[in-house]
Amino acid sequence: MLGMESEVPLGQPLRSSSGVSHGSASNLSLHSHGEANTLEFRIKAADKSGKKTISLWHDVTLVHVDPATDRPTPYLNFVCEIPKFSRKKYEIATDEVGNFIKQDEKKGVLREFKKGDIFFNYGCLPRTWEDPTFVHPDAEGCRGDNDPVDVCEIGSRIVGTGEIRPTKVLGILCMIDEGEADWKVVTIDAEDKWAPFLNDIDDVEKLLPGTLSAIREWFRTYKIPDGKPPNVFGLDEKFMDKHYALEIIKECNHAWKELITGEKERNLEQCDPEVRNLVRRLSKSNLVDLAINDDDDDDAPNF
């Protein structure tokens, strides 16, 4: 049972086009397809019957829903891609129909963190998108990175690839990755023993000293073994507080809705060709099985 929180729920979940939204992992199952350690390997989510494919990006709600009461909670759903103490670069395939999880590759070679194992659970927030046509005023003039918002979950549990967990938002870091804004939301599992004591980013620094600086240094240096320069950060390298983080999440949830309704693609005239192609590639792969109608607007998250 999740502990009671005084926070107000962030909003009501938006129904998926299939008529089924998943507010928690309670009715989902994970299935592996293909041989592990190959380019064809995928981790797919489905309903409990295993017959209906579920997109971990689109069909899981941003706001966690208590399966016992079917009511929104103060927590956000976290989809884990890379478990803590591992290094294989698993990620949601945003440009594939169904958005299964795959291991990232470059020129046909499967990617791992050459720096070594990551020390926190790493993944993303469903139903968010860092819009590559948008330049946030605090992002050093850089546009969004065309992916769901990244999450660093700092709890003690090792969360498996594809698992969904309710988490508390604590703060956010603005990383600039090769000229793109790449926000990193810091969260903790709602059932972690530290969760009752961590309510904002200052609590992390006070009660778990060194955690935030270690996260920042991980992201600063993890590409150096690949021969790339260190990453840099906006906002004077500061971790911003929970309120600021929720505003970024709100923007990215709105951007996600524009993407999957096709509104973003219909308004690309002012964008350069590279950005237009990025958005159109995502739109084509995701609108194949997504057709959210206007009746859903009243149920959109109301941050």
Tab-separated table of C-alpha atoms in Angstrom:
chain	number	residue	atom	x	y	z
A	1	MET	CA	0.000	0.000	0.000
A	2	LEU	CA	1.393	3.391	-0.957
A	3	GLY	CA	1.794	5.931	1.793
A	4	MET	CA	-0.565	8.885	1.934
A	5	GLU	CA	0.756	12.164	0.552
A	6	SER	CA	-0.505	15.683	1.047
A	7	GLU	CA	0.223	16.656	-2.571
A	8	VAL	CA	-2.628	17.334	-4.970
A	9	PRO	CA	-2.809	14.851	-7.879
A	10	LEU	CA	-1.284	16.337	-11.019
A	11	GLY	CA	-4.239	15.657	-13.247
A	12	GLN	CA	-6.575	13.169	-14.825
A	13	PRO	CA	-5.146	10.641	-17.274
A	14	LEU	CA	-5.828	10.988	-20.967
A	15	ARG	CA	-7.579	7.960	-22.473
A	16	SER	CA	-5.733	6.109	-25.200
A	17	SER	CA	-7.195	5.720	-28.647
A	18	SER	CA	-7.895	2.065	-27.909
A	19	GLY	CA	-10.136	3.109	-25.036
A	20	VAL	CA	-7.754	1.535	-22.515
A	21	SER	CA	-5.248	3.529	-20.476
A	22	HIS	CA	-2.994	1.847	-17.963
A	23	GLY	CA	-2.474	3.881	-14.819
A	24	SER	CA	-0.230	1.292	-13.201
A	25	ALA	CA	1.498	-2.000	-13.938
A	26	SER	CA	-1.278	-4.044	-12.332
A	27	ASN	CA	-2.827	-5.249	-15.585
A	28	LEU	CA	0.312	-5.447	-17.713
A	29	SER	CA	2.795	-8.177	-18.577
A	30	LEU	CA	6.211	-8.057	-20.244
A	31	HIS	CA	7.393	-10.430	-22.960
A	32	SER	CA	10.790	-10.830	-24.616
A	33	HIS	CA	10.982	-11.406	-28.370
A	34	GLY	CA	14.055	-12.292	-30.360
A	35	GLU	CA	17.423	-13.482	-29.166
A	36	ALA	CA	19.057	-11.454	-26.392
A	37	ASN	CA	22.112	-9.402	-27.351
A	38	THR	CA	20.971	-9.049	-30.963
A	39	LEU	CA	19.593	-6.125	-32.944
A	40	GLU	CA	16.240	-7.911	-33.184
A	41	PHE	CA	15.705	-8.313	-29.424
A	42	ARG	CA	12.653	-6.477	-28.068
A	43	ILE	CA	10.834	-6.263	-24.742
A	44	LYS	CA	7.124	-5.830	-25.369
A	45	ALA	CA	4.342	-4.852	-22.987
A	46	ALA	CA	0.904	-6.422	-23.265
A	47	ASP	CA	-2.258	-6.796	-21.240
A	48	LYS	CA	-2.493	-9.736	-18.832
A	49	SER	CA	-3.830	-12.003	-21.568
A	50	GLY	CA	-0.743	-11.286	-23.633
A	51	LYS	CA	-2.913	-10.658	-26.694
A	52	LYS	CA	-3.112	-6.851	-26.781
A	53	THR	CA	0.123	-4.927	-27.265
A	54	ILE	CA	0.600	-1.912	-24.992
A	55	SER	CA	2.794	1.088	-25.812
A	56	LEU	CA	4.878	2.008	-22.781
A	57	TRP	CA	5.070	5.535	-24.187
A	58	HIS	CA	1.445	6.192	-25.134
A	59	ASP	CA	-0.837	3.719	-23.331
A	60	VAL	CA	0.587	4.200	-19.826
A	61	THR	CA	-0.707	7.326	-18.110
A	62	LEU	CA	1.649	9.993	-16.833
A	63	VAL	CA	-0.203	10.146	-13.518
A	64	HIS	CA	-0.150	6.930	-11.503
A	65	VAL	CA	-3.591	5.491	-10.793
A	66	ASP	CA	-4.202	3.393	-7.683
A	67	PRO	CA	-5.393	0.000	-8.995
A	68	ALA	CA	-7.413	-0.595	-5.831
A	69	THR	CA	-9.507	2.576	-6.115
A	70	ASP	CA	-9.016	3.519	-9.781
A	71	ARG	CA	-8.241	7.054	-8.605
A	72	PRO	CA	-5.255	9.242	-9.530
A	73	THR	CA	-2.487	9.464	-6.933
A	74	PRO	CA	0.101	12.207	-6.282
A	75	TYR	CA	2.738	10.094	-8.064
A	76	LEU	CA	3.951	9.872	-11.661
A	77	ASN	CA	4.574	6.644	-13.527
A	78	PHE	CA	8.209	5.827	-14.269
A	79	VAL	CA	9.038	3.418	-17.082
A	80	CYS	CA	12.424	1.853	-16.430
A	81	GLU	CA	14.668	1.304	-19.418
A	82	ILE	CA	18.069	0.708	-17.783
A	83	PRO	CA	18.138	-0.899	-14.304
A	84	LYS	CA	20.621	0.394	-11.774
A	85	PHE	CA	23.921	-1.477	-11.676
A	86	SER	CA	23.726	-2.337	-15.388
A	87	ARG	CA	25.112	-0.783	-18.571
A	88	LYS	CA	23.197	-1.993	-21.642
A	89	LYS	CA	21.545	1.040	-23.292
A	90	TYR	CA	17.960	-0.095	-23.501
A	91	GLU	CA	15.421	2.490	-24.649
A	92	ILE	CA	11.856	2.805	-25.847
A	93	ALA	CA	11.826	2.627	-29.642
A	94	THR	CA	9.924	5.857	-30.225
A	95	ASP	CA	10.062	5.512	-34.015
A	96	GLU	CA	8.700	1.945	-34.133
A	97	VAL	CA	5.034	1.000	-34.104
A	98	GLY	CA	4.200	-0.307	-30.622
A	99	ASN	CA	7.188	1.470	-29.024
A	100	PHE	CA	8.849	-1.699	-27.744
A	101	ILE	CA	12.072	-1.516	-25.748
A	102	LYS	CA	15.247	-2.272	-27.678
A	103	GLN	CA	18.959	-1.981	-27.068
A	104	ASP	CA	20.293	1.114	-28.776
A	105	GLU	CA	22.739	0.580	-31.612
A	106	LYS	CA	25.142	2.600	-33.687
A	107	LYS	CA	26.194	1.381	-37.117
A	108	GLY	CA	24.905	-2.084	-36.292
A	109	VAL	CA	26.751	-2.381	-32.980
A	110	LEU	CA	24.743	-2.699	-29.751
A	111	ARG	CA	25.545	0.097	-27.326
A	112	GLU	CA	26.552	-0.066	-23.680
A	113	PHE	CA	27.854	2.582	-21.311
A	114	LYS	CA	31.612	2.320	-21.738
A	115	LYS	CA	31.935	4.285	-18.513
A	116	GLY	CA	30.507	1.295	-16.635
A	117	ASP	CA	27.320	0.452	-14.784
A	118	ILE	CA	24.856	3.224	-14.050
A	119	PHE	CA	24.093	3.620	-10.329
A	120	PHE	CA	20.423	4.644	-10.484
A	121	ASN	CA	17.390	3.323	-12.324
A	122	TYR	CA	17.116	5.192	-15.611
A	123	GLY	CA	14.101	5.548	-17.846
A	124	CYS	CA	11.387	7.990	-18.783
A	125	LEU	CA	7.990	9.493	-18.093
A	126	PRO	CA	5.239	8.155	-20.374
A	127	ARG	CA	3.176	10.627	-22.368
A	128	THR	CA	5.912	13.247	-22.467
A	129	TRP	CA	7.996	14.478	-25.387
A	130	GLU	CA	10.884	16.937	-25.557
A	131	ASP	CA	9.766	18.890	-28.606
A	132	PRO	CA	12.660	19.521	-31.060
A	133	THR	CA	10.837	22.594	-32.375
A	134	PHE	CA	10.800	24.243	-28.936
A	135	VAL	CA	13.675	26.112	-27.273
A	136	HIS	CA	13.157	26.490	-23.537
A	137	PRO	CA	14.408	29.884	-22.252
A	138	ASP	CA	16.632	28.158	-19.664
A	139	ALA	CA	18.137	25.628	-22.088
A	140	GLU	CA	21.024	27.731	-23.421
A	141	GLY	CA	19.274	28.186	-26.774
A	142	CYS	CA	18.987	24.434	-27.352
A	143	ARG	CA	15.919	22.631	-28.672
A	144	GLY	CA	14.338	19.482	-27.205
A	145	ASP	CA	15.965	16.114	-27.912
A	146	ASN	CA	12.923	14.437	-29.535
A	147	ASP	CA	12.494	11.832	-26.772
A	148	PRO	CA	10.314	11.270	-23.713
A	149	VAL	CA	11.554	13.058	-20.583
A	150	ASP	CA	14.366	11.132	-18.871
A	151	VAL	CA	14.147	10.010	-15.248
A	152	CYS	CA	16.816	9.176	-12.685
A	153	GLU	CA	15.089	7.132	-9.967
A	154	ILE	CA	17.268	7.046	-6.843
A	155	GLY	CA	15.507	4.436	-4.710
A	156	SER	CA	17.112	1.253	-3.406
A	157	ARG	CA	15.051	-1.188	-5.522
A	158	ILE	CA	16.548	-2.486	-8.767
A	159	VAL	CA	13.741	-1.908	-11.279
A	160	GLY	CA	13.723	-4.225	-14.280
A	161	THR	CA	13.671	-3.094	-17.898
A	162	GLY	CA	10.095	-2.317	-18.897
A	163	GLU	CA	8.756	-2.213	-15.356
A	164	ILE	CA	6.474	0.649	-14.319
A	165	ARG	CA	6.748	2.159	-10.850
A	166	PRO	CA	4.960	5.060	-9.085
A	167	THR	CA	7.483	7.757	-8.196
A	168	LYS	CA	7.713	11.077	-6.382
A	169	VAL	CA	9.167	13.954	-8.389
A	170	LEU	CA	11.960	15.717	-6.482
A	171	GLY	CA	13.732	17.976	-8.967
A	172	ILE	CA	15.344	18.298	-12.374
A	173	LEU	CA	18.691	18.917	-14.091
A	174	CYS	CA	19.086	20.601	-17.479
A	175	MET	CA	21.749	18.738	-19.441
A	176	ILE	CA	22.913	19.990	-22.840
A	177	ASP	CA	23.759	16.939	-24.937
A	178	GLU	CA	25.430	17.689	-28.270
A	179	GLY	CA	23.418	20.882	-28.698
A	180	GLU	CA	20.084	19.508	-27.486
A	181	ALA	CA	18.225	20.064	-24.222
A	182	ASP	CA	17.995	16.774	-22.354
A	183	TRP	CA	16.149	17.220	-19.048
A	184	LYS	CA	16.824	14.721	-16.245
A	185	VAL	CA	14.029	14.419	-13.682
A	186	VAL	CA	15.091	13.113	-10.260
A	187	THR	CA	12.507	10.883	-8.582
A	188	ILE	CA	12.218	8.262	-5.873
A	189	ASP	CA	10.027	5.180	-5.825
A	190	ALA	CA	6.871	5.924	-3.822
A	191	GLU	CA	7.410	2.731	-1.786
A	192	ASP	CA	11.090	3.334	-1.025
A	193	LYS	CA	12.006	3.657	2.639
A	194	TRP	CA	13.383	7.149	1.978
A	195	ALA	CA	10.264	8.344	0.131
A	196	PRO	CA	8.443	9.753	3.201
A	197	PHE	CA	11.468	11.935	3.964
A	198	LEU	CA	12.222	13.213	0.446
A	199	ASN	CA	9.742	15.796	-0.813
A	200	ASP	CA	11.924	18.245	-2.754
A	201	ILE	CA	15.423	18.490	-4.159
A	202	ASP	CA	16.885	20.099	-1.028
A	203	ASP	CA	15.856	17.041	0.977
A	204	VAL	CA	18.033	14.868	-1.257
A	205	GLU	CA	21.080	17.027	-0.651
A	206	LYS	CA	20.400	17.140	3.078
A	207	LEU	CA	19.598	13.470	3.722
A	208	LEU	CA	21.525	11.750	0.920
A	209	PRO	CA	24.544	14.054	0.491
A	210	GLY	CA	26.592	13.494	-2.637
A	211	THR	CA	23.789	11.825	-4.602
A	212	LEU	CA	23.021	14.812	-6.829
A	213	SER	CA	26.614	15.687	-7.587
A	214	ALA	CA	27.266	12.034	-8.466
A	215	ILE	CA	24.348	12.069	-10.926
A	216	ARG	CA	25.609	15.271	-12.526
A	217	GLU	CA	29.156	13.924	-12.847
A	218	TRP	CA	27.873	10.687	-14.360
A	219	PHE	CA	26.148	12.613	-17.128
A	220	ARG	CA	29.063	15.013	-17.523
A	221	THR	CA	31.580	12.237	-18.181
A	222	TYR	CA	29.789	9.154	-19.517
A	223	LYS	CA	30.540	9.926	-23.182
A	224	ILE	CA	34.238	10.615	-22.662
A	225	PRO	CA	35.170	6.917	-23.150
A	226	ASP	CA	33.533	7.212	-26.608
A	227	GLY	CA	35.964	9.977	-27.492
A	228	LYS	CA	33.446	12.792	-27.011
A	229	PRO	CA	33.833	15.925	-24.875
A	230	PRO	CA	32.156	16.252	-21.480
A	231	ASN	CA	28.497	17.228	-21.467
A	232	VAL	CA	27.523	20.638	-20.135
A	233	PHE	CA	24.506	21.891	-18.191
A	234	GLY	CA	22.181	24.840	-18.113
A	235	LEU	CA	21.012	26.844	-15.095
A	236	ASP	CA	24.542	27.080	-13.664
A	237	GLU	CA	24.545	23.283	-13.310
A	238	LYS	CA	21.939	23.482	-10.538
A	239	PHE	CA	19.293	20.881	-9.802
A	240	MET	CA	16.031	22.791	-9.838
A	241	ASP	CA	13.263	22.109	-7.343
A	242	LYS	CA	10.100	20.060	-7.606
A	243	HIS	CA	7.922	22.994	-8.683
A	244	TYR	CA	10.246	23.801	-11.574
A	245	ALA	CA	10.414	20.117	-12.546
A	246	LEU	CA	6.632	19.833	-12.689
A	247	GLU	CA	6.449	22.848	-14.997
A	248	ILE	CA	8.880	21.178	-17.413
A	249	ILE	CA	6.876	17.946	-17.230
A	250	LYS	CA	3.681	19.881	-17.915
A	251	GLU	CA	5.226	21.428	-21.048
A	252	CYS	CA	6.437	18.064	-22.284
A	253	ASN	CA	3.074	16.402	-21.641
A	254	HIS	CA	1.411	19.117	-23.716
A	255	ALA	CA	4.000	18.614	-26.457
A	256	TRP	CA	3.302	14.860	-26.437
A	257	LYS	CA	-0.377	15.499	-27.002
A	258	GLU	CA	0.407	17.796	-29.951
A	259	LEU	CA	2.600	15.049	-31.402
A	260	ILE	CA	0.145	12.174	-31.172
A	261	THR	CA	-2.868	14.167	-32.348
A	262	GLY	CA	-0.943	15.284	-35.438
A	263	GLU	CA	-1.189	18.956	-34.493
A	264	LYS	CA	2.580	19.337	-34.324
A	265	GLU	CA	3.135	17.915	-37.798
A	266	ARG	CA	0.482	20.227	-39.224
A	267	ASN	CA	2.420	23.261	-37.980
A	268	LEU	CA	5.979	22.613	-39.159
A	269	GLU	CA	6.258	25.242	-41.885
A	270	GLN	CA	8.589	27.474	-39.861
A	271	CYS	CA	10.960	24.662	-38.868
A	272	ASP	CA	14.172	23.684	-40.615
A	273	PRO	CA	14.141	20.483	-42.726
A	274	GLU	CA	16.059	18.418	-40.165
A	275	VAL	CA	13.499	19.113	-37.432
A	276	ARG	CA	10.581	18.554	-39.812
A	277	ASN	CA	11.953	15.128	-40.677
A	278	LEU	CA	12.407	14.217	-37.002
A	279	VAL	CA	8.811	15.048	-36.169
A	280	ARG	CA	7.354	13.450	-39.278
A	281	ARG	CA	9.235	10.204	-38.676
A	282	LEU	CA	7.837	10.004	-35.145
A	283	SER	CA	4.355	10.991	-36.279
A	284	LYS	CA	4.197	8.339	-38.983
A	285	SER	CA	5.280	5.519	-36.677
A	286	ASN	CA	3.029	6.505	-33.805
A	287	LEU	CA	-0.114	7.654	-35.599
A	288	VAL	CA	-0.395	4.262	-37.285
A	289	ASP	CA	-2.202	2.941	-34.221
A	290	LEU	CA	-3.049	6.177	-32.416
A	291	ALA	CA	-6.018	8.310	-33.415
A	292	ILE	CA	-7.072	10.256	-30.355
A	293	ASN	CA	-10.269	12.197	-31.038
A	294	ASP	CA	-11.394	15.574	-29.791
A	295	ASP	CA	-13.658	14.025	-27.141
A	296	ASP	CA	-10.566	13.166	-25.114
A	297	ASP	CA	-9.597	16.791	-24.592
A	298	ASP	CA	-11.572	17.163	-21.361
A	299	ASP	CA	-9.566	14.307	-19.813
A	300	ALA	CA	-6.135	15.710	-20.592
A	301	PRO	CA	-3.872	16.211	-17.571
A	302	ASN	CA	-4.715	19.472	-15.835
A	303	PHE	CA	-1.440	20.424	-14.165
